[in-house]
GROMACS .gro file of C-alpha atoms in nm:
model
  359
    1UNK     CA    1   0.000   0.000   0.000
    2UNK     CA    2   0.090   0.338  -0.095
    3UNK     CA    3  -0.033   0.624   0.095
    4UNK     CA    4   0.049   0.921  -0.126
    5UNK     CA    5  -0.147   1.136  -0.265
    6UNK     CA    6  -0.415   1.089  -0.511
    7UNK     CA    7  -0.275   1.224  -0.842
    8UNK     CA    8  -0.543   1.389  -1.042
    9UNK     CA    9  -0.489   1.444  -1.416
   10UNK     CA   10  -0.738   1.683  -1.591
   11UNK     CA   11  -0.801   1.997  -1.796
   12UNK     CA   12  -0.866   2.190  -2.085
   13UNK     CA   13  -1.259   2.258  -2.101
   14UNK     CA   14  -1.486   2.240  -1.870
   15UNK     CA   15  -1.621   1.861  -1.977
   16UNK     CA   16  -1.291   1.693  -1.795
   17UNK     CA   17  -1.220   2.000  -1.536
   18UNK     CA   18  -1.560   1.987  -1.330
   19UNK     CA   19  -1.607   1.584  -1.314
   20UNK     CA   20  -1.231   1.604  -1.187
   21UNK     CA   21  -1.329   1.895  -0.925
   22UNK     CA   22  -1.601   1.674  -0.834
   23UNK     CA   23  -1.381   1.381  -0.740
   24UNK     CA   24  -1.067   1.595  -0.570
   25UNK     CA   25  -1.349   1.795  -0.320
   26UNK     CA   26  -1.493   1.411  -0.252
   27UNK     CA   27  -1.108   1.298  -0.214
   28UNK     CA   28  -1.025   1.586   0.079
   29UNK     CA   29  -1.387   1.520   0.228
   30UNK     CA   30  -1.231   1.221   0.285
   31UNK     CA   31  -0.842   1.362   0.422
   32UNK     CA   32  -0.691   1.231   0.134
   33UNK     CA   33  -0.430   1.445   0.005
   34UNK     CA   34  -0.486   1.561  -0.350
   35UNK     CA   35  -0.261   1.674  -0.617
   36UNK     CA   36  -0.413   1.800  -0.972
   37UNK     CA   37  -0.195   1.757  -1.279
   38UNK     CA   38  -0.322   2.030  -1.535
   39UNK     CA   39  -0.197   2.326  -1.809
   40UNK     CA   40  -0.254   2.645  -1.768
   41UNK     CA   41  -0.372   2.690  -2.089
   42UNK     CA   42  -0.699   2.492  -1.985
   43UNK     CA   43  -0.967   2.597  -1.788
   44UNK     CA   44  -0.811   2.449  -1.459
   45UNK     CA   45  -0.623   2.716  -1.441
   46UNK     CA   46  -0.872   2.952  -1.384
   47UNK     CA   47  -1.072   2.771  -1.133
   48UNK     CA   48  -1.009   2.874  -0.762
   49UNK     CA   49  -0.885   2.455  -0.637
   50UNK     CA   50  -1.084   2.318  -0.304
   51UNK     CA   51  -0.894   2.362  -0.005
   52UNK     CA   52  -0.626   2.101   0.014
   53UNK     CA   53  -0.586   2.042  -0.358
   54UNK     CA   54  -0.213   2.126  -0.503
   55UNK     CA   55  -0.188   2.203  -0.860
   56UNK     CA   56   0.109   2.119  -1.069
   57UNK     CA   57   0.149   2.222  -1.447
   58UNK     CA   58   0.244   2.039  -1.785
   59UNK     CA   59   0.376   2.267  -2.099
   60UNK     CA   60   0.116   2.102  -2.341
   61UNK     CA   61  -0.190   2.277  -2.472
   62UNK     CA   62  -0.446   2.045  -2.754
   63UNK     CA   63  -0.366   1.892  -3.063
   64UNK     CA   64  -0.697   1.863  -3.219
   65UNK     CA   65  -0.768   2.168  -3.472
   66UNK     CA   66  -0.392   2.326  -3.485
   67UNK     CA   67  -0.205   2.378  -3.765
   68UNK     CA   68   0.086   2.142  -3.963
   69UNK     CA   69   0.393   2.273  -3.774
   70UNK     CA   70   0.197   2.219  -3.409
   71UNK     CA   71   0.141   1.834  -3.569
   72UNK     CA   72   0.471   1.807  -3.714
   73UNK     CA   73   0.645   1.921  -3.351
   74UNK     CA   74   0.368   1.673  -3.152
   75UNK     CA   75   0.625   1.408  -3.065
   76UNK     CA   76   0.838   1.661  -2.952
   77UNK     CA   77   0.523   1.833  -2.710
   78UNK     CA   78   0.399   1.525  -2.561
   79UNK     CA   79   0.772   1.380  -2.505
   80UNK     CA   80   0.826   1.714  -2.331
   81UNK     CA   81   0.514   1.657  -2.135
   82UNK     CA   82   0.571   1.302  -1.975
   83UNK     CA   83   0.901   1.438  -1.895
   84UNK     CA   84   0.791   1.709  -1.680
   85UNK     CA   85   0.507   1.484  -1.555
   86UNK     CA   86   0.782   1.219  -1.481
   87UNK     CA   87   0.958   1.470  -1.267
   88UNK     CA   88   0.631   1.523  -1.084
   89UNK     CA   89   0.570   1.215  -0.997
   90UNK     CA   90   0.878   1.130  -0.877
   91UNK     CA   91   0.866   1.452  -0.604
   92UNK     CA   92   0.477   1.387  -0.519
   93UNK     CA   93   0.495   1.000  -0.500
   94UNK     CA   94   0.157   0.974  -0.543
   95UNK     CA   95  -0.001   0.678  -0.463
   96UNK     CA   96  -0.239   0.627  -0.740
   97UNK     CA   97  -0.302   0.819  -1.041
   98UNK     CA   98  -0.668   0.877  -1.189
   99UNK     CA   99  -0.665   1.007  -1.588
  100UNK     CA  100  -1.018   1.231  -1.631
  101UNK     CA  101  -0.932   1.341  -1.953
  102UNK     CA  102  -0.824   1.654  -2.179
  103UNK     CA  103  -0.432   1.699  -2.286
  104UNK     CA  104  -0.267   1.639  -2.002
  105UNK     CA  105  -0.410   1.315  -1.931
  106UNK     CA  106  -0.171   1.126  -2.207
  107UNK     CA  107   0.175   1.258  -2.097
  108UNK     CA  108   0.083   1.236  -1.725
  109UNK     CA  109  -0.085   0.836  -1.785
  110UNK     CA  110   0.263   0.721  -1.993
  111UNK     CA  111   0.439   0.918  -1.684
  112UNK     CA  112   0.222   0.724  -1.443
  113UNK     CA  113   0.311   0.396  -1.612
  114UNK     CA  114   0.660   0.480  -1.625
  115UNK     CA  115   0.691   0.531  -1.287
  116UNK     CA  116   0.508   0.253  -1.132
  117UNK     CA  117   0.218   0.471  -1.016
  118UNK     CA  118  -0.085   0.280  -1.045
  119UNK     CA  119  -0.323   0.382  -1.304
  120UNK     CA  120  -0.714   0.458  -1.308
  121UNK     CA  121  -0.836   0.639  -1.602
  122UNK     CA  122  -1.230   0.796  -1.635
  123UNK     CA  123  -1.397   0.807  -1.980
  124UNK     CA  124  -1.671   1.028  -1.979
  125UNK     CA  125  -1.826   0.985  -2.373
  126UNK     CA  126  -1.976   0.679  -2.507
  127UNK     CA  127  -1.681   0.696  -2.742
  128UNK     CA  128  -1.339   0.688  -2.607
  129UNK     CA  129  -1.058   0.975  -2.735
  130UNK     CA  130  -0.774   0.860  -2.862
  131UNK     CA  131  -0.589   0.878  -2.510
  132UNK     CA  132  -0.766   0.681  -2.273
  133UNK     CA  133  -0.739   0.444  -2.585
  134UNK     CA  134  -0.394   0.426  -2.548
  135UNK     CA  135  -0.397   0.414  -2.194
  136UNK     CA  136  -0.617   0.175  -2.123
  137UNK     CA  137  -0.347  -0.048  -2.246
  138UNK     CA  138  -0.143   0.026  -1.896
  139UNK     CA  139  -0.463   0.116  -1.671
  140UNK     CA  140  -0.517  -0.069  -1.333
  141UNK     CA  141  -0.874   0.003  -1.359
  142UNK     CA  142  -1.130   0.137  -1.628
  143UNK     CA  143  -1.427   0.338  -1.529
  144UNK     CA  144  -1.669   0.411  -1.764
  145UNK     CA  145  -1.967   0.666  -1.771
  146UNK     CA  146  -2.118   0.469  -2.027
  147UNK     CA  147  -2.117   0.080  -2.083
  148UNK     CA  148  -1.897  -0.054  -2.429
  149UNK     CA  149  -1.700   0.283  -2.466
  150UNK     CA  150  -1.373   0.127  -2.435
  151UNK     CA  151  -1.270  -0.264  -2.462
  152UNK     CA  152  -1.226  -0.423  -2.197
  153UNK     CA  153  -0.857  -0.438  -2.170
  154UNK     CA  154  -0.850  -0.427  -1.799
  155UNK     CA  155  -1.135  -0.479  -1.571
  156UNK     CA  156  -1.401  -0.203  -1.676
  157UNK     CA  157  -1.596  -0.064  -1.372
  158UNK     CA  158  -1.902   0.178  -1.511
  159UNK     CA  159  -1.950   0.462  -1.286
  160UNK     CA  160  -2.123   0.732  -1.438
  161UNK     CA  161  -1.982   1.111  -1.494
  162UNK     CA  162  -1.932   1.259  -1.136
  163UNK     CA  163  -2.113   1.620  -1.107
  164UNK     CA  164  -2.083   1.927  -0.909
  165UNK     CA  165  -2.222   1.808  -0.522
  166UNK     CA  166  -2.440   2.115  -0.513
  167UNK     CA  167  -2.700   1.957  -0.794
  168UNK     CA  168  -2.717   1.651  -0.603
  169UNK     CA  169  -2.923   1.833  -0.370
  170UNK     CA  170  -3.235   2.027  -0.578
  171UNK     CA  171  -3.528   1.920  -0.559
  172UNK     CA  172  -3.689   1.632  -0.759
  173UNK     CA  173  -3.847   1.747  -1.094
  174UNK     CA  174  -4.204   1.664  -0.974
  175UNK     CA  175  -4.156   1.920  -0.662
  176UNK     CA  176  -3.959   2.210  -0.882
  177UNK     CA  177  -4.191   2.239  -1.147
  178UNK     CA  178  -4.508   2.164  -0.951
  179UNK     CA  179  -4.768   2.400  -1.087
  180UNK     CA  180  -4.475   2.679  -1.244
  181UNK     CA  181  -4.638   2.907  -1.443
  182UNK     CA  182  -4.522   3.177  -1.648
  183UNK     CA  183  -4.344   3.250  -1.970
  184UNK     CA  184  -4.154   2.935  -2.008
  185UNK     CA  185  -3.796   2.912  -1.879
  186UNK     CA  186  -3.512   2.840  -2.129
  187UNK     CA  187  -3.141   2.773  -2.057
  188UNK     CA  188  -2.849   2.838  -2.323
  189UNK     CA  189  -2.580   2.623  -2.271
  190UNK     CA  190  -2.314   2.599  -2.570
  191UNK     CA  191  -2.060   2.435  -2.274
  192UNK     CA  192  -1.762   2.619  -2.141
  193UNK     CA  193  -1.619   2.766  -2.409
  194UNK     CA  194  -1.981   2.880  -2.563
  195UNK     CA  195  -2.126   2.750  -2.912
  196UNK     CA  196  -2.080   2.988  -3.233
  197UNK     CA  197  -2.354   2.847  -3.375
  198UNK     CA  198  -2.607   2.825  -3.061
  199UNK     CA  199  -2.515   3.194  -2.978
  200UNK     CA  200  -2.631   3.282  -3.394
  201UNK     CA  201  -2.953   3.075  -3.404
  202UNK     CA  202  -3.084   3.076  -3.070
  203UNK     CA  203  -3.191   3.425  -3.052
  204UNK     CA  204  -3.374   3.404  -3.423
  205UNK     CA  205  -3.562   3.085  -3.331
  206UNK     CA  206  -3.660   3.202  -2.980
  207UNK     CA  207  -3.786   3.551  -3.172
  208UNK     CA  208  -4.013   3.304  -3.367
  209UNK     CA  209  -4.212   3.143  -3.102
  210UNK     CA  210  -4.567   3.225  -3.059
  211UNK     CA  211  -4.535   3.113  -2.689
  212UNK     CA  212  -4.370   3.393  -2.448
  213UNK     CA  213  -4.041   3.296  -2.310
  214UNK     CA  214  -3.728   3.422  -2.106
  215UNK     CA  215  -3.402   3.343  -2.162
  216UNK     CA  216  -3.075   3.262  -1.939
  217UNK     CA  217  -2.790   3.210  -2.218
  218UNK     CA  218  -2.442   3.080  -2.126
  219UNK     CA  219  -2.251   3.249  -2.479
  220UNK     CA  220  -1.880   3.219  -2.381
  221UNK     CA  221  -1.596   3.491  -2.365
  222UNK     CA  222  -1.586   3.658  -2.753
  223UNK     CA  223  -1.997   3.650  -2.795
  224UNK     CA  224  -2.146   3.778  -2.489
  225UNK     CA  225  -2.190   4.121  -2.606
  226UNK     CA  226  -2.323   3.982  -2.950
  227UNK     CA  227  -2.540   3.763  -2.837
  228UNK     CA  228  -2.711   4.001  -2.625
  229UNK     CA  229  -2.739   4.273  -2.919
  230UNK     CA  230  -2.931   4.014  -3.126
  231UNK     CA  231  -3.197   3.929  -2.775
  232UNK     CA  232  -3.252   4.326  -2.769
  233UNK     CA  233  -3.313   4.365  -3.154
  234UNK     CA  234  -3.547   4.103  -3.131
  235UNK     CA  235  -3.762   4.178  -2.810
  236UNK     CA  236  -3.687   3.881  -2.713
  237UNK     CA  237  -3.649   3.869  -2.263
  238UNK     CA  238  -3.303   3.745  -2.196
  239UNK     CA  239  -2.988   3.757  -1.876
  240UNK     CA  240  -2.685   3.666  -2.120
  241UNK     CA  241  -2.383   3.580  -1.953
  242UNK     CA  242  -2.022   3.496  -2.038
  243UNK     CA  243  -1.991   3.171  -1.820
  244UNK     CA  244  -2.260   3.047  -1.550
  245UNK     CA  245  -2.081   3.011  -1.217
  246UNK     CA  246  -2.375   2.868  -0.972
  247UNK     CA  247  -2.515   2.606  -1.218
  248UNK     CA  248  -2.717   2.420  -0.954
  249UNK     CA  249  -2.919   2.793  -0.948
  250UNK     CA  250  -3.014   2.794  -1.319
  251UNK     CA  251  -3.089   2.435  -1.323
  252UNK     CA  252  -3.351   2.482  -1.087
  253UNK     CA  253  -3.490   2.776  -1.276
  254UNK     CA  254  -3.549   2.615  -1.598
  255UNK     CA  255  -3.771   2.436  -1.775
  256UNK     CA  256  -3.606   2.319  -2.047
  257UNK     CA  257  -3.196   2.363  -2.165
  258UNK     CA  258  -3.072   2.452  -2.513
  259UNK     CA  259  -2.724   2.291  -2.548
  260UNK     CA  260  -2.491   2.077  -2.640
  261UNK     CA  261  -2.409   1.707  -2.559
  262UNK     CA  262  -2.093   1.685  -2.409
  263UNK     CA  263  -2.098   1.397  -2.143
  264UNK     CA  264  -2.124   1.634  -1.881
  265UNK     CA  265  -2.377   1.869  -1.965
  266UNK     CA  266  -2.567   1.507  -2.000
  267UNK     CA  267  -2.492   1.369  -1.640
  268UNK     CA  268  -2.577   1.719  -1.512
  269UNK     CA  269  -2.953   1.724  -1.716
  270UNK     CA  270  -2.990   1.378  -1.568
  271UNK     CA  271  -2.910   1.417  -1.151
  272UNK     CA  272  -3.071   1.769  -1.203
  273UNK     CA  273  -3.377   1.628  -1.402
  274UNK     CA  274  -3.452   1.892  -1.720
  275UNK     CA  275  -3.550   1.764  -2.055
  276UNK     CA  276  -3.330   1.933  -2.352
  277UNK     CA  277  -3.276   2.008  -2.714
  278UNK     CA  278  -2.962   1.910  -2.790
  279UNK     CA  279  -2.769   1.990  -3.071
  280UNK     CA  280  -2.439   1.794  -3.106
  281UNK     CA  281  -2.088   1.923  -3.188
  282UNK     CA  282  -2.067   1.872  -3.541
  283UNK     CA  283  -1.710   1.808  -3.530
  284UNK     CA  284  -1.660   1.628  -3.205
  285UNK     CA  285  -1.423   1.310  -3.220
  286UNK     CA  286  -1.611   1.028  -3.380
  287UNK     CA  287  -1.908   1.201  -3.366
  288UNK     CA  288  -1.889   1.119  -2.979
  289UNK     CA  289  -2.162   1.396  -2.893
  290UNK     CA  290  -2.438   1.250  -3.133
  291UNK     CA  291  -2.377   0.922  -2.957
  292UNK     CA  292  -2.395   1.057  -2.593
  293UNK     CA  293  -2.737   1.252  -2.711
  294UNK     CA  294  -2.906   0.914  -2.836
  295UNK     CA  295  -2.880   0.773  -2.486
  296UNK     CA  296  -3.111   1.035  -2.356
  297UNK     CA  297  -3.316   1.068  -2.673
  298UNK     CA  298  -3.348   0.710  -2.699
  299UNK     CA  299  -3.517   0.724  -2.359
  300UNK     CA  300  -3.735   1.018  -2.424
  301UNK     CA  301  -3.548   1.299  -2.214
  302UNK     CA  302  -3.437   1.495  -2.494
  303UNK     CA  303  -3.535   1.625  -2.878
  304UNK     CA  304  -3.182   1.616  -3.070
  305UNK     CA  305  -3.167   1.870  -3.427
  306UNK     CA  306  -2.835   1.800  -3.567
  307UNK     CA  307  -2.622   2.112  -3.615
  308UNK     CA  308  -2.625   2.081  -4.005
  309UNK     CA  309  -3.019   2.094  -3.969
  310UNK     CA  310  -3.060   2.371  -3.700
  311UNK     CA  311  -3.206   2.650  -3.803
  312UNK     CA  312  -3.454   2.952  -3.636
  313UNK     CA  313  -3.744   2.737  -3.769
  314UNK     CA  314  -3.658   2.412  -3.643
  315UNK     CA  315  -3.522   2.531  -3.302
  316UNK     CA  316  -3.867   2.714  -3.281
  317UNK     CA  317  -4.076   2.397  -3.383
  318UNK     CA  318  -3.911   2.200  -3.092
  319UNK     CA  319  -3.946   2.486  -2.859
  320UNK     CA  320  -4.296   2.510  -2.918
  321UNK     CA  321  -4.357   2.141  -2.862
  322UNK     CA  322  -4.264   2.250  -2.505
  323UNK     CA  323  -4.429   2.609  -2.477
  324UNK     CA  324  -4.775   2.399  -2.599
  325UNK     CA  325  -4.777   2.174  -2.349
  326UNK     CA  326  -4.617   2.222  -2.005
  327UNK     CA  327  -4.671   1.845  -1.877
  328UNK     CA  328  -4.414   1.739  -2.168
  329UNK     CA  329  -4.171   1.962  -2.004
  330UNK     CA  330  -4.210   1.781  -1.687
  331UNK     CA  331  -4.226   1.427  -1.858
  332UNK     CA  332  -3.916   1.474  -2.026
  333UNK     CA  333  -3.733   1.611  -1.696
  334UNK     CA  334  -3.859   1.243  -1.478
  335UNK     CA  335  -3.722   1.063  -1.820
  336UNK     CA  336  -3.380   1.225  -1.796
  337UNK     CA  337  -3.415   1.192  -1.354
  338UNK     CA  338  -3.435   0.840  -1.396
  339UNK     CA  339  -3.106   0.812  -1.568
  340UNK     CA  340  -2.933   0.962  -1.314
  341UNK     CA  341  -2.622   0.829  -1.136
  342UNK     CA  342  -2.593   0.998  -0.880
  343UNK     CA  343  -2.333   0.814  -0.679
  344UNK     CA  344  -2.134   0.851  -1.012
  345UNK     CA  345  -1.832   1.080  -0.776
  346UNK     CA  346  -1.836   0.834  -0.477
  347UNK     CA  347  -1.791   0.507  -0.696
  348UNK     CA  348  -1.482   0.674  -0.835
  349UNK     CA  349  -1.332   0.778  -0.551
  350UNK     CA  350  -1.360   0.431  -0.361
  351UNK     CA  351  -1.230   0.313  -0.736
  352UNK     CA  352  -0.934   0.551  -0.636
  353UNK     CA  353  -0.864   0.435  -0.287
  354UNK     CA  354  -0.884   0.064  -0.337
  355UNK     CA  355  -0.590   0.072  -0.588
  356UNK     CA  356  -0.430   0.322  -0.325
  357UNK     CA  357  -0.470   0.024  -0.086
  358UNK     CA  358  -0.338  -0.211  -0.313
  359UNK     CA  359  -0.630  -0.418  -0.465
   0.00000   0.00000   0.00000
């Protein structure tokens, strides 16, 4: 047994950062020391660490979407990176290692492996990236949000997506919308970073409905002022804001969410309990967000419009099937409860301390 620290390794958007932050505040509920492997080029390094937490950065920034030369010097990056992550490791000695995704995860799992840390890494997609691919290969343990996204190389536990502790405790669906009346209640969510396209044909499909509606809209750093330009030209009642801080607030406000389908927005609409449109990230890895949005369509939680197809009209039409009939709102809300797994952070974290111990 190895009583180091837990070594976190996370970052980039807020899909890996938050189920990470989830699972180091559970860790130091616990008095387990807590180290967090990150960049601070991701969004980790902007987010205030719980008490207890030490951060420790990797030169290494994402791949996906640069240009030739930043391909052509990769090799170089990432053998940089799981050098520096080496070095880590062998001042921390942590005692385990947990991989939650984003680009650190890579360099600090191969630095994990190559120091005899033992290795846990967290999918959160129904289709696994390219590095928890690869590093399932040398993981102790597998933990899965969603059954079948990876092969079972190693023993695969499935876990769920851990999610901020504050949703955990709202209020059921059946007792927040109880007999809500009003102009219906929308949330814009385009994830972290904010959705170009959400922020552009949002505000014309909303401007459509015959239904009255206000609007909370989520439209990232370079859009905010945009975005809420377009809501005033076209009367339409709106609070637009650069990034949503107290999520488990809004949740509870809405009736439905506009957004995308990134694993964790999912887990989030399911603990919370909120029926959504979602509209997929067109150019996602393998498509990964269609395939996370099919598990709640499939089930009747959620409408999906695929971005190529989203327009003011068709984000309208689906609106309206809401607007026309509250009940569905609720319906769809108990759908997406029921999916919920909401002991998604604690299953991790035990995950995490019985390879500490040495099972």
């Amino acid at each position: 047994m190895n009583a180091g620290p837990v070594m976190i390794m996370a970052g980039g958007t807020g899909g890996h950062v938050f189920p990470a932050l989830a699972v180091a505040r559970a860790l130091c509920d616990r008095g387990v020391d807590v180290v967090w492997l990150g960049s601070r080029r991701g969004l980790e390094s902007r987010i205030k660490p719980p008490a207890g937490v030490a951060m420790e950065w990797l030169t290494i920034s994402g791949l996906r979407g640069r240009g030739f030369l930043v391909w052509l010097l990769a090799p170089l990056t990432v053998g940089r990176a799981v050098l520096q992550a080496l070095l880590i490791f062998r001042r921390v000695r942590p005692g385990v290692a947990l991989g939650m995704g984003g680009f650190v995860s890579a360099p600090g799992g191969l630095a994990a492996w190559l120091a005899r840390v033992p290795l846990l890494i967290h999918e959160q997609n129904t289709v696994a990236g390219y590095a928890n691919r690869l590093l399932a290969r040398f993981a102790r343990r597998v933990l899965l949000a969603f059954p079948g996204a990876l092969p079972a190389h190693r023993p695969c536990i499935e876990t769920g997506n851990p999610v901020r502790r504050e949703l955990l405790s709202l209020d059921p669906p059946r007792i927040r919308f109880g007999e809500r009346t009003g102009p219906l209640r929308i949330l814009v969510l385009g994830g972290s970073q904010g959705a170009r396209i959400l922020n552009r044909k949002v505000p014309e499909g909303l401007a459509k409905l015959d239904a009255e509606c206000t609007v909370l809209h989520q439209a990232g750093r370079s859009d905010t002022r945009e975005v809420e330009s377009a809501y005033r030209r076209l009367g339409v009642k709106s609070n637009v804001r650069e990034f949503i801080v107290d999520m488990a607030q809004v949740y509870a406000w809405a009736d439905i969410a506009v957004c995308r389908a990134g694993a964790l927005t999912l887990a989030e609409l399911s603990v919370v309990g909120l029926g959504a449109i979602l509209v997929p990230f067109a150019l996602a890895a393998d498509d990964h967000q269609t395939r996370n949005a099919q598990h709640l369509v499939g089930r009747g939680a959620a409408a999906l419009i695929a971005e190529r197809d989203l327009s003011a009209d068709a984000l309208a039409h689906a609106v309206e099937e809401f607007a026309a009939n509250r009940a569905s709102a609720l319906a769809r809300a108990l759908r997406a409860h029921e999916m919920a797994r909401p002991d998604a952070t604690d299953d991790v974290v035990k995950a995490c301390l019985r390879v500490r111990a040495g099972a």
